[in-house]
Coordinates of C-alpha atoms and ligand atoms in Angstrom, one line a residue:
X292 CA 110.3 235.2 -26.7
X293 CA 108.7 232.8 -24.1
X294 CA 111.5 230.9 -23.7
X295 CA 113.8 233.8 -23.1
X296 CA 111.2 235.5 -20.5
X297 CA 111.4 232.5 -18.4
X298 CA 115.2 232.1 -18.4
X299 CA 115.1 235.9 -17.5
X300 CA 112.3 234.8 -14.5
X301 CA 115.0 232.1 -13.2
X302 CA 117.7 234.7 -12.9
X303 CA 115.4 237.1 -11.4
X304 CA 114.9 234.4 -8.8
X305 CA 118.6 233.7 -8.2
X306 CA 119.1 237.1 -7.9
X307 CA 116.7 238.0 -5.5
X308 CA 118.2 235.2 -3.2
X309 CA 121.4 236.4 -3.1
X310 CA 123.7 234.8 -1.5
X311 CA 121.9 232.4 -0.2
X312 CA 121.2 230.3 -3.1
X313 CA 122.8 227.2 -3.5
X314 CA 125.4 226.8 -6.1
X315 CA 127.6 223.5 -7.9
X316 CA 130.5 223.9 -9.7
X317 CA 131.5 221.1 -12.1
X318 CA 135.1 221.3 -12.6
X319 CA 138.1 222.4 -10.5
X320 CA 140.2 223.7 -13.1
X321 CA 141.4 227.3 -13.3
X322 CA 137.9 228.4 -14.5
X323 CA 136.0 226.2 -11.5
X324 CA 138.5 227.4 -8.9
X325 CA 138.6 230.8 -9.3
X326 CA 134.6 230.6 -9.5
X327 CA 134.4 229.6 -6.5
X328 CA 136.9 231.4 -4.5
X329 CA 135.0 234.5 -5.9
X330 CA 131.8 233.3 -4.7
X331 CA 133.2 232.5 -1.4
X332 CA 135.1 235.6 -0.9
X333 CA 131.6 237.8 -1.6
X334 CA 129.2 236.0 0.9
X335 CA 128.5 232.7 -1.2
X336 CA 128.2 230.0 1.5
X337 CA 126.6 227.0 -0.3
X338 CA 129.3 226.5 -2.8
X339 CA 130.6 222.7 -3.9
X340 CA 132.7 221.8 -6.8
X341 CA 132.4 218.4 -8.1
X342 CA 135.8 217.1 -10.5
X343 CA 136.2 213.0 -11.5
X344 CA 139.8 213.4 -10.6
X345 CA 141.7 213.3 -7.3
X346 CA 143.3 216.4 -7.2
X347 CA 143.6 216.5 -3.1
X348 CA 145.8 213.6 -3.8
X349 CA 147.6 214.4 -7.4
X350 CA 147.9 217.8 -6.4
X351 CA 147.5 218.5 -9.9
X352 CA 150.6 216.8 -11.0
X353 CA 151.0 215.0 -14.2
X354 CA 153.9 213.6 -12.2
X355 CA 150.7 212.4 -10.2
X356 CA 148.7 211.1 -12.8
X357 CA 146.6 214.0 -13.2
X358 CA 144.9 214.9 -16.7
X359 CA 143.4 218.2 -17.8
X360 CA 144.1 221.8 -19.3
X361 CA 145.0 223.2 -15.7
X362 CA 147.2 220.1 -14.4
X363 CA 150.4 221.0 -15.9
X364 CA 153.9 221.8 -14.9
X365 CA 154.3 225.5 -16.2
X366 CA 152.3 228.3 -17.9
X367 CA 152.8 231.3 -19.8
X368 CA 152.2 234.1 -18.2
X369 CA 152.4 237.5 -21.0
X370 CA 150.3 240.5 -21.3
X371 CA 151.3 241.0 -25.0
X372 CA 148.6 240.0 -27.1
X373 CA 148.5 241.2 -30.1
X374 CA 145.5 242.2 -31.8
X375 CA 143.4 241.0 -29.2
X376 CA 144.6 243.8 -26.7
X377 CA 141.5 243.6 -24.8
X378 CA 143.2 241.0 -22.4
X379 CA 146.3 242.8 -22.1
X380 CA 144.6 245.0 -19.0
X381 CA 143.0 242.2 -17.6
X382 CA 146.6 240.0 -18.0
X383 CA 147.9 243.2 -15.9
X384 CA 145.2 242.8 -13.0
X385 CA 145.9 239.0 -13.0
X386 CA 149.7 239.5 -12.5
X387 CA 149.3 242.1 -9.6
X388 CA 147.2 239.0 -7.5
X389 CA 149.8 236.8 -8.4
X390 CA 152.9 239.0 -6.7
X391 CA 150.6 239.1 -3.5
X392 CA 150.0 235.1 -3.7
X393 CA 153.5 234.8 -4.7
X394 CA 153.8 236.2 -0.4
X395 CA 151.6 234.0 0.6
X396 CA 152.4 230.8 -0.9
X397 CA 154.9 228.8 0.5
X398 CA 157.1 229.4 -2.5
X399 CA 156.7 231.8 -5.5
X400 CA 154.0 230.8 -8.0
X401 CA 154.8 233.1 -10.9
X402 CA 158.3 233.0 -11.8
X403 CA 159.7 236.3 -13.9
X404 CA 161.7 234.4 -16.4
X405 CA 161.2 236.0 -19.1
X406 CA 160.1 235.1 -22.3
X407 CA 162.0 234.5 -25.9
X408 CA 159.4 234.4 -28.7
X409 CA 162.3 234.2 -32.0
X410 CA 162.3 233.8 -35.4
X411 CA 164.7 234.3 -38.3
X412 CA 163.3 237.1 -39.8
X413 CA 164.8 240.6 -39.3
X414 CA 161.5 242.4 -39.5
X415 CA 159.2 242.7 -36.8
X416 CA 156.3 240.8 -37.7
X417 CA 152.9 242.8 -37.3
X418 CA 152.0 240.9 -34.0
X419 CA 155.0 242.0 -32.4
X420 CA 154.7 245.6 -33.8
X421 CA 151.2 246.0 -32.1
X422 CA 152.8 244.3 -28.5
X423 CA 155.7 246.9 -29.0
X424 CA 153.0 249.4 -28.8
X425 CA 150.8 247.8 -26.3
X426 CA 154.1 248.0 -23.9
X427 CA 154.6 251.7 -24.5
X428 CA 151.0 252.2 -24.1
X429 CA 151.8 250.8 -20.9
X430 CA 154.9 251.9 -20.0
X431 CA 156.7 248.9 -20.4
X432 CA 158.3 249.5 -23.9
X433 CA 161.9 249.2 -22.0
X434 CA 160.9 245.7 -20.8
X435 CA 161.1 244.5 -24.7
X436 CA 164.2 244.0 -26.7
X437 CA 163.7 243.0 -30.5
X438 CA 166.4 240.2 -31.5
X439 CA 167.4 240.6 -35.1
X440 CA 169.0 244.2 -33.4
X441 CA 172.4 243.6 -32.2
X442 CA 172.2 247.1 -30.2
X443 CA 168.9 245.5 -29.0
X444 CA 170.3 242.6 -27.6
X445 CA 173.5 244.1 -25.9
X446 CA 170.5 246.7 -23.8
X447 CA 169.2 243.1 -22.2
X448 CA 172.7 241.8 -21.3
X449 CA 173.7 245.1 -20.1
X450 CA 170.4 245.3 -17.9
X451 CA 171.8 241.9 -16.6
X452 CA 169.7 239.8 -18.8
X453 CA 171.9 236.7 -19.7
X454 CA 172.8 235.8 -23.5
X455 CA 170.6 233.0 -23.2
X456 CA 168.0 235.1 -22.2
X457 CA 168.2 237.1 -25.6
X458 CA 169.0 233.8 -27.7
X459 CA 168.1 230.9 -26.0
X460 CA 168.3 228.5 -29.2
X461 CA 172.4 230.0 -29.6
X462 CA 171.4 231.3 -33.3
X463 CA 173.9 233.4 -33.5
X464 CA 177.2 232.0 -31.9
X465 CA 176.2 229.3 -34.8
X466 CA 175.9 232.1 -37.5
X467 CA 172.4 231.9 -37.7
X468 CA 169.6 234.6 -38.3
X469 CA 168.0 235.5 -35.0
X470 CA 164.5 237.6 -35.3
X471 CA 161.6 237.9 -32.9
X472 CA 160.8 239.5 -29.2
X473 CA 162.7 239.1 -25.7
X474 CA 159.0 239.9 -23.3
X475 CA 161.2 240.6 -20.3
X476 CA 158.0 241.2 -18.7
X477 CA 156.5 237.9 -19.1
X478 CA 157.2 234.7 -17.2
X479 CA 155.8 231.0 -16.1
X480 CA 153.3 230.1 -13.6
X481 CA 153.8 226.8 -11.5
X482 CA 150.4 225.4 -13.2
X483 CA 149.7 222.4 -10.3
X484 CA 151.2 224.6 -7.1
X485 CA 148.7 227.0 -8.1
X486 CA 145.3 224.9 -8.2
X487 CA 146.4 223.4 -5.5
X488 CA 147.0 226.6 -3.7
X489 CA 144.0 227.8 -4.6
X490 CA 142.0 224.7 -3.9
X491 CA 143.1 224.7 -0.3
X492 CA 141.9 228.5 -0.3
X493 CA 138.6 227.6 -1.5
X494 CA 138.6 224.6 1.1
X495 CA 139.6 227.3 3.8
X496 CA 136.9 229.5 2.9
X497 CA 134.0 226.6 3.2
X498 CA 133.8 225.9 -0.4
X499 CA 132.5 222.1 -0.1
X500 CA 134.6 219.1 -2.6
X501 CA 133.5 216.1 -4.3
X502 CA 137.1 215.0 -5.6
X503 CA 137.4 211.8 -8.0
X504 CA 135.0 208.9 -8.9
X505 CA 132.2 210.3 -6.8
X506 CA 132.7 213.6 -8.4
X507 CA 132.7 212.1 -12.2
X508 CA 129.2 214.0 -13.4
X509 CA 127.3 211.8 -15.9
X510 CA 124.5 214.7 -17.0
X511 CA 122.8 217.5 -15.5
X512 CA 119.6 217.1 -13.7
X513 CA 116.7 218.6 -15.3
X514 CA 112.8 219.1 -13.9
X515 CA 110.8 216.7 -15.5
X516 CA 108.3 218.7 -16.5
X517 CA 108.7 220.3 -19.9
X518 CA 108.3 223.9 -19.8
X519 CA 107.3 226.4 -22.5
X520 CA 108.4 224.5 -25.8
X521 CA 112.3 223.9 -25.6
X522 CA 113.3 225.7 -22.2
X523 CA 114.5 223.8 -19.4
X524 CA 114.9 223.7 -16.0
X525 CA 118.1 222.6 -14.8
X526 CA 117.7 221.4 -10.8
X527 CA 121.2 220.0 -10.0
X528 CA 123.2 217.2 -11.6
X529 CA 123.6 213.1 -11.6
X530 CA 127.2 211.9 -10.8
X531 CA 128.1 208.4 -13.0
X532 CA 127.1 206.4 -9.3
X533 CA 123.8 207.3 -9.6
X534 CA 123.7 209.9 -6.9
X535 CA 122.0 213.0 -7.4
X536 CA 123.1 216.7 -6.4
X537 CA 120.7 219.3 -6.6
X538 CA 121.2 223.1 -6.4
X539 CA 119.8 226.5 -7.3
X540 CA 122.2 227.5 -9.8
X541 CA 124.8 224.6 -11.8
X542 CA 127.8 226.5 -12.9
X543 CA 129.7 224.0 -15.8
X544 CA 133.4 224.3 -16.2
X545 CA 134.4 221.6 -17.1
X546 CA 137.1 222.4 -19.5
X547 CA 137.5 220.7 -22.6
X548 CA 134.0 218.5 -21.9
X549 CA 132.3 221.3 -21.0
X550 CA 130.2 221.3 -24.3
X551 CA 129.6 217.4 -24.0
X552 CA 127.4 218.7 -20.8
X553 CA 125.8 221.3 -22.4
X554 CA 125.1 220.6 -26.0
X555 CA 123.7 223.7 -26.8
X556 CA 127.4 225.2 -26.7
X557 CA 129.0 222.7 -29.2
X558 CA 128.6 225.4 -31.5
X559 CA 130.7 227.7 -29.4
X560 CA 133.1 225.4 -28.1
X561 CA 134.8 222.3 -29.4
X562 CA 137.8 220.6 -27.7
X563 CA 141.2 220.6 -29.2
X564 CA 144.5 219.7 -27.6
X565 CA 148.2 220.3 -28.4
X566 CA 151.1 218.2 -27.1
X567 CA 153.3 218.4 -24.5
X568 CA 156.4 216.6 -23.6
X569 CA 159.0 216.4 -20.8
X570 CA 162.1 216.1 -21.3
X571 CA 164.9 214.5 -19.0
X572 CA 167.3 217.4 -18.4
X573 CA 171.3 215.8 -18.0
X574 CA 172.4 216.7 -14.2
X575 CA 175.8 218.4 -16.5
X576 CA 172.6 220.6 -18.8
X577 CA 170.7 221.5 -16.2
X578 CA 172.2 224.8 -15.1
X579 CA 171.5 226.2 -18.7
X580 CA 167.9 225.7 -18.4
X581 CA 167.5 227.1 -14.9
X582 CA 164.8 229.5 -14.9
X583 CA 167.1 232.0 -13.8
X584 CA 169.6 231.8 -17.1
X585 CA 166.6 230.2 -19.8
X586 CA 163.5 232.0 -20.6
X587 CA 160.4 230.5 -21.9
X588 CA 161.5 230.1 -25.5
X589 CA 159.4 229.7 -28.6
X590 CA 160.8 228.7 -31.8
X591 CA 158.8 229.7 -35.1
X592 CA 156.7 232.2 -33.5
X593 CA 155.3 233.8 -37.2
X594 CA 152.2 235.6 -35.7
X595 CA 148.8 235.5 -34.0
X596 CA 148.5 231.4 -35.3
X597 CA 151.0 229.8 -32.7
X598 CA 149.7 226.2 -34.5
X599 CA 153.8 225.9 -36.0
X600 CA 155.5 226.6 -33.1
X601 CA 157.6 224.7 -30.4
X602 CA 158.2 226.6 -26.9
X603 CA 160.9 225.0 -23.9
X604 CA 159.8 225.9 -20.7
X605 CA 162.8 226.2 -17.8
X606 CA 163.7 223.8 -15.7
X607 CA 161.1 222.1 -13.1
X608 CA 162.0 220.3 -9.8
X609 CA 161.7 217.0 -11.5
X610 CA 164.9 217.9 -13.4
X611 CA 162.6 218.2 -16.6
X612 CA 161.9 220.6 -19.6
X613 CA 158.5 220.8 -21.0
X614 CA 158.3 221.1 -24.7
X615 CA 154.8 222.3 -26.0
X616 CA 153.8 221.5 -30.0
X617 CA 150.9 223.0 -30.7
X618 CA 150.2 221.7 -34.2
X619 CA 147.7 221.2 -35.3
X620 CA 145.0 221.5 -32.8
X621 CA 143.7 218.2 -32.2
X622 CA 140.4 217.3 -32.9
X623 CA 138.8 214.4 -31.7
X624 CA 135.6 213.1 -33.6
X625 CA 133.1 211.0 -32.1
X626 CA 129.7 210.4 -32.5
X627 CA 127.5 211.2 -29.4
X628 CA 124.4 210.9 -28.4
X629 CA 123.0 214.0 -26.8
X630 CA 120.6 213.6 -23.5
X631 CA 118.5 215.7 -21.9
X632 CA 118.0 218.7 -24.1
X633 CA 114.7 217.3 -26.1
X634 CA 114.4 214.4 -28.2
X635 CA 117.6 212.1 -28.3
X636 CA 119.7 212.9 -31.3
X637 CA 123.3 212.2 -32.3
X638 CA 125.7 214.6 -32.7
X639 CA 129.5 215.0 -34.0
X640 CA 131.7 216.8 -31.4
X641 CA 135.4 216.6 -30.6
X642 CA 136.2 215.1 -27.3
X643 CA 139.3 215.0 -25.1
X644 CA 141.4 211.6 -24.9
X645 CA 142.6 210.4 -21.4
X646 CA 145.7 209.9 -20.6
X647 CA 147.2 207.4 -17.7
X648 CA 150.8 208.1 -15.4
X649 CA 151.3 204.2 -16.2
X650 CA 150.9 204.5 -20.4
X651 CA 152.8 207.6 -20.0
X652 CA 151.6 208.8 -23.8
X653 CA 149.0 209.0 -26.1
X654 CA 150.2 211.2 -28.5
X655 CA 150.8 210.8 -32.3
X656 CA 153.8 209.3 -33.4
X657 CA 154.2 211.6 -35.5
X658 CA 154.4 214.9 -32.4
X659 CA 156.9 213.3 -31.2
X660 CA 158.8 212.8 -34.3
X661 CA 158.4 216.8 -34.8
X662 CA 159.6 217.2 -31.4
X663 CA 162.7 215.1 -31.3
X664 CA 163.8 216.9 -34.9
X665 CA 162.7 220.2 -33.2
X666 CA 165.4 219.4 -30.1
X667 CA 168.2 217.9 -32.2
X668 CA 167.9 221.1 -34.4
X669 CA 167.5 223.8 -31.6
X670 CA 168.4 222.7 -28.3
X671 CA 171.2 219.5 -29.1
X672 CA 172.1 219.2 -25.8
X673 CA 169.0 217.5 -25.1
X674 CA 169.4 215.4 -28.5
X675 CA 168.9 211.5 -27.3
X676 CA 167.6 212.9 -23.3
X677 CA 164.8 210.6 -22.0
X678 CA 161.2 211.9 -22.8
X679 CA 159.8 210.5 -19.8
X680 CA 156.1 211.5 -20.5
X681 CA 154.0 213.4 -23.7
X682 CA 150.7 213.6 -23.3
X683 CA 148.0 215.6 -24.8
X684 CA 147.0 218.8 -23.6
X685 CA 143.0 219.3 -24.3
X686 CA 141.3 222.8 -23.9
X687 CA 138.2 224.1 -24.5
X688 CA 138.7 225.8 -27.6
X689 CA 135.8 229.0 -28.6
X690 CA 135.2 230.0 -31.5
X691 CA 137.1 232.9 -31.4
X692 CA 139.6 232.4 -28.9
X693 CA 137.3 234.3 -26.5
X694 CA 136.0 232.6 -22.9
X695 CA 132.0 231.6 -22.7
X696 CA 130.9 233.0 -19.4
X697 CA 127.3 233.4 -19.7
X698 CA 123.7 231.8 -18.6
X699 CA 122.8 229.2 -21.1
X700 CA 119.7 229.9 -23.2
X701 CA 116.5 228.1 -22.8
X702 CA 118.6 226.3 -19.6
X703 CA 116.9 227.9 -17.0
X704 CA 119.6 227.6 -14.0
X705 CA 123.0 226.7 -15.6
X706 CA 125.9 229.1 -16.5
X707 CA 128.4 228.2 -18.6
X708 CA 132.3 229.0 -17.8
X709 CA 134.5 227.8 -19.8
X710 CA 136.6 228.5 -23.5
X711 CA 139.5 228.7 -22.5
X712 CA 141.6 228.4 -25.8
X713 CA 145.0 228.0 -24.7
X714 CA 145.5 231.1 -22.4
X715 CA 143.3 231.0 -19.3
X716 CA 145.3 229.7 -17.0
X717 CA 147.3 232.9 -16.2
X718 CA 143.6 234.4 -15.3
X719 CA 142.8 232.3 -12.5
X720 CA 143.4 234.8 -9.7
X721 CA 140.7 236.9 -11.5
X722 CA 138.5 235.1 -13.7
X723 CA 135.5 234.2 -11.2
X724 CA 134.9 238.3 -10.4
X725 CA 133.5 237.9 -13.9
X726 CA 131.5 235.3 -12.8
X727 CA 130.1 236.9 -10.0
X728 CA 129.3 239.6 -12.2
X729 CA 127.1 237.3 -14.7
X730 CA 125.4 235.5 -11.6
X731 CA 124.3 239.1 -10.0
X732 CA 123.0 240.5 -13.1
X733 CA 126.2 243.2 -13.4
X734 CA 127.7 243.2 -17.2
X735 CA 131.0 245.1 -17.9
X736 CA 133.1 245.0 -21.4
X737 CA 134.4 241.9 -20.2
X738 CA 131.0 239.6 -19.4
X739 CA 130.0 241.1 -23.0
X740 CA 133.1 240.2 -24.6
X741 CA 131.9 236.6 -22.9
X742 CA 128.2 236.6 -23.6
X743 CA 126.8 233.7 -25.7
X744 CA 127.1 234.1 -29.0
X745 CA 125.6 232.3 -31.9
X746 CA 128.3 231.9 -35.1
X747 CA 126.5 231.6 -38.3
X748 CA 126.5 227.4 -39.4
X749 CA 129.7 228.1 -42.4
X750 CA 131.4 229.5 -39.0
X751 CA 130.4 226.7 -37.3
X752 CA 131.8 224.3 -39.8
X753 CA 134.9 225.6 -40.2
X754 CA 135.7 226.0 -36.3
X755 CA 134.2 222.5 -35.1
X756 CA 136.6 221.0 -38.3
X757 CA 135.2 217.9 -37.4
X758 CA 136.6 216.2 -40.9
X759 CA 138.0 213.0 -40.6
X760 CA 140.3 214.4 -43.8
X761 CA 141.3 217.0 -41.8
X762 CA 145.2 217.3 -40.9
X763 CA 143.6 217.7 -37.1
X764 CA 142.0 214.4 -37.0
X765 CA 143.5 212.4 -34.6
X766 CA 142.1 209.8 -35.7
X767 CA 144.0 209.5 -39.3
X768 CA 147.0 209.6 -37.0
X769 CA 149.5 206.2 -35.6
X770 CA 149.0 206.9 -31.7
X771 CA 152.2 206.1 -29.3
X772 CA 150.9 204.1 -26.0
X773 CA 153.8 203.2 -24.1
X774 CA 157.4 204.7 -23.0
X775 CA 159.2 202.5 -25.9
X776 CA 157.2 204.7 -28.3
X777 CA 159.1 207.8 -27.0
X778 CA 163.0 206.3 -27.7
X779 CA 165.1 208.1 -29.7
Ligands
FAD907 C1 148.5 222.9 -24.9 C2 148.0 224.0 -24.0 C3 148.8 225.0 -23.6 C4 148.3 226.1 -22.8 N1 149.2 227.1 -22.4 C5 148.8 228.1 -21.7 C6 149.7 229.1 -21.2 O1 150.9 229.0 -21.4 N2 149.2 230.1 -20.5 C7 147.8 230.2 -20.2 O2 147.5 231.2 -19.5 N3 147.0 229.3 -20.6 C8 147.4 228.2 -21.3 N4 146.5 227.3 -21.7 C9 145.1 227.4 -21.4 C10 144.8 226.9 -20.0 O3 145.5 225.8 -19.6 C11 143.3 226.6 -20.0 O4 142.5 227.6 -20.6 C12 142.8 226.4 -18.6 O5 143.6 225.6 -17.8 C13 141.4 225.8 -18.7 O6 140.9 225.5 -17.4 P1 139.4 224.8 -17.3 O7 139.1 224.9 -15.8 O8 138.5 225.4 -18.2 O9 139.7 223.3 -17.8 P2 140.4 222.1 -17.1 O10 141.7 222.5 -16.4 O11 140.6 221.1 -18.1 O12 139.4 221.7 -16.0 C14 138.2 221.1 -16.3 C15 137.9 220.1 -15.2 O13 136.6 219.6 -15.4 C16 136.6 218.2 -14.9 N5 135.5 217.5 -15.6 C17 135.3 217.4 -16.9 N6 134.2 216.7 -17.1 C18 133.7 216.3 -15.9 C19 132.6 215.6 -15.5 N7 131.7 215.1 -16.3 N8 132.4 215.4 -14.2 C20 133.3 216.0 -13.3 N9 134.4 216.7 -13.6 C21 134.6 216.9 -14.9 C22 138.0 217.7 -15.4 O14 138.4 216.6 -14.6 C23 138.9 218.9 -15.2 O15 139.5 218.9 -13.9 C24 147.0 226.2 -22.5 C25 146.1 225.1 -22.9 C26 146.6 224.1 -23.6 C27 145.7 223.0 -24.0

């Protein structure tokens, strides 16, 4: 009770300050970004975000060497989703600031390509029934045409839709069963033109950077003095040279480390990573996987666990296709040693790997086995094409698919944002008014859909999967560390 009375004192504190406190961000991902261009754009004037990577200079790019869940090529963006319909509205909001950014930036950012989620089963499967009847719901129900239905199929090509559009894998010109979803309404995001975009925003706005080495935060800052039993006081953070920032409020988003920071959320969080792969489109193939004829197109789509599935993304400007494998979530085990939060003890948690522009990979062998069979069974064209780059993709995972967006108990002064399990990028026009919400004291379903929660240890277990026998352990698996290891 103590401990919870004084957290509640700190915020009372912030609060009362307004904007005038002083407030670090660590991370500029899609969660750190839109943060603080939220903060900014309500009054905030003493905002820095801190990131180990260069991302003035990489501009996000894995082309550029950068590494994390935001720096990527493309994005789904979808408001089906399923059973967890709650982010369907929100998926909505987010797409109507991306139409007006899509003005403003120098060239669109969210590309309406449409998106292919197939199968070879005739029946809907139930995930698809309760999207069908989210789009209705919405008004949208035209925007959806279900493949296995031949009448279906000819609606899209005769509302201009392309036959690669409806059948992007060419199922049935080879006689094979076609099943699944055209989302008409759905589309990609240009992942790195869009932090970047937004980065310059928050720039614009007076949002203060600390971008690469200098930025690289080795642990947060806490008051020495220990206060009421376990609660803490959290006064700023260290970076890994030593120096030390100190604010009113420390805001960690920090992706997929985000719980190697704050230890108290490892049982909320854990970091897990799929893998992604470009592929070297042919000059003579590339007009088939133009966004404009090929939509985002998953393969094996068989419900609400995407862990089976391959998707093709269209075409980028480096004349490549990325291919996302999402088995089997990653983890990767390590033993740490927590710091700062009480007595020293060590602690199991998955971490991300890194990856370099000059290795080029550091996948497992065997992803990129999956993925060649998955292209010379689906998309032959690109049978034998270059993979010029795979690399894994780490997220924050939660533990149930749900962001963390809260104040960290018994951590007076430090918010957690964060958990973004595989679809929060397409949120990051809107994600930091939820934010600003938690920081004022203002709760809606959404910041209590994102409150701290605390799973019950078999829960725990089963979500950290921290197992060494596990099939997710990485570190059971052959890893590929050079372009030879991606050769047909
Ligand atoms: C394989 C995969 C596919 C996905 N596909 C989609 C999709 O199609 N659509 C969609 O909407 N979402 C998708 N997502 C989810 C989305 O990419 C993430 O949820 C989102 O990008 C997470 O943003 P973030 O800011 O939390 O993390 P990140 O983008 O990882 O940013 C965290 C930042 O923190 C920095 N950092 C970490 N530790 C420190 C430290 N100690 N000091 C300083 N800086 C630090 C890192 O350098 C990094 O820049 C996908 C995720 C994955 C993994």
């Amino acid at each position: 009770m103590v401990a919870k009375s004084s957290t509640e004192k700190r915020k009372h504190e912030v609060l009362s300050r307004g904007s005038a406190v002083s407030i670090l961000i660590i991370g500029a991902g899609v969660f750190g970004l839109s943060t603080a261009l939220h903060l900014l754009e309500n009054g905030y004037r003493d905002v820095s975000i801190l990131d180990a990577q260069q991302f003035d200079k990489s501009n996000y790019s894995p082309y550029n060497g950068a590494d994390s869940a935001s720096s990527d090529t493309r994005k789904v963006i979808r408001a089906a989703y399923g059973s967890k319909g709650h982010y369907t509205s929100l998926a909505m909001e987010a797409v109507e600031s991306w139409k007006s950014w899509n003005k403003e930036a120098s060239h669109p950012l969210l590309i309406n390509s449409g998106w292919a989620r197939t199968n070879d089963k005739e029946e809907l499967l139930p995930v698809e029934v309760k999207n069908f009847k989210t789009m209705e719901a919405l008004g949208l129900r035209e925007s959806q045409y279900q493949l296995a239905d031949t009448a279906e199929r000819e609606r899209a090509i005769s509302q201009g839709w392309s036959d690669t559009k409806v059948d992007p894998f060419g199922r049935t010109s080879n006689g094979l069963p076609l099943g699944g979803v055209f989302d008409s309404s759905a589309g990609f995001l240009r992942a790195s033109d869009a932090c970047t975009f937004v980065l310059e925003k928050v720039k614009q706005l007076g949002g203060k950077t600390v971008l690469g080495p200098a930025g690289r935060v080795s642990q947060l800052l806490y008051a020495s003095e220990q206060k009421h039993g376990d609660q803490r006081r959290v006064l700023g953070v260290k970076t890994e040279d030593g120096k030390l920032h100190r604010s009113d409020v420390v805001i960690v988003a920090a992706g997929a480390h985000t719980h190697v920071l704050v230890p108290a959320s490892s049982d909320i969080l854990t970091a897990a990573a799929g893998t992604v792969a470009q592929i070297k489109v042919p000059i003579a193939q590339q007009e088939r996987y133009r966004p404009d004829n090929f939509p985002i197109s998953m393969w094996n789509y068989t419900g609400e666990d995407e862990s089976g599935s391959f998707t093709v993304f269209p075409l980028d400007e480096y004349g490549t296709v990325k291919i996302l494998h999402n088995a089997p979530q990653w983890r990767n085990t390590v033993y740490h040693e927590v710091e700062g939060a009480g007595p020293a003890h060590i602690n199991a948690l998955s971490i991300p790997t890194s990856w370099s522009l000059e290795e080029r990979t550091n996948v497992p062998k065997a992803s990129i086995e999956c993925i060649k069979r998955f292209i010379s069974e689906n998309v032959a064209d690109l049978s034998g094409a270059e993979i010029v780059m795979a690399k894994l993709c780490w997220d924050s995972r939660s533990i149930d698919d749900d962001f963390l967006i809260d104040w960290v108990p018994g951590l007076e002064g430090c918010i957690v944002v964060s958990g973004g399990s595989n679809h929060g990028f397409k949120f990051l026009p809107t994600l930091g008014k939820y934010v600003l919400k938690v920081l004022q004291g203002q709760h809606d379903e959404y910041t209590k859909l994102w409150q701290w929660r605390t799973p019950s240890e078999r829960e725990v277990e089963n979500f950290k999967d921290l197992n060494l026998s596990s099939i997710r352990a990485l570190s059971e698996q052959k890893l590929s560390s050079s372009l030879r290891d991606l050769e047909w």
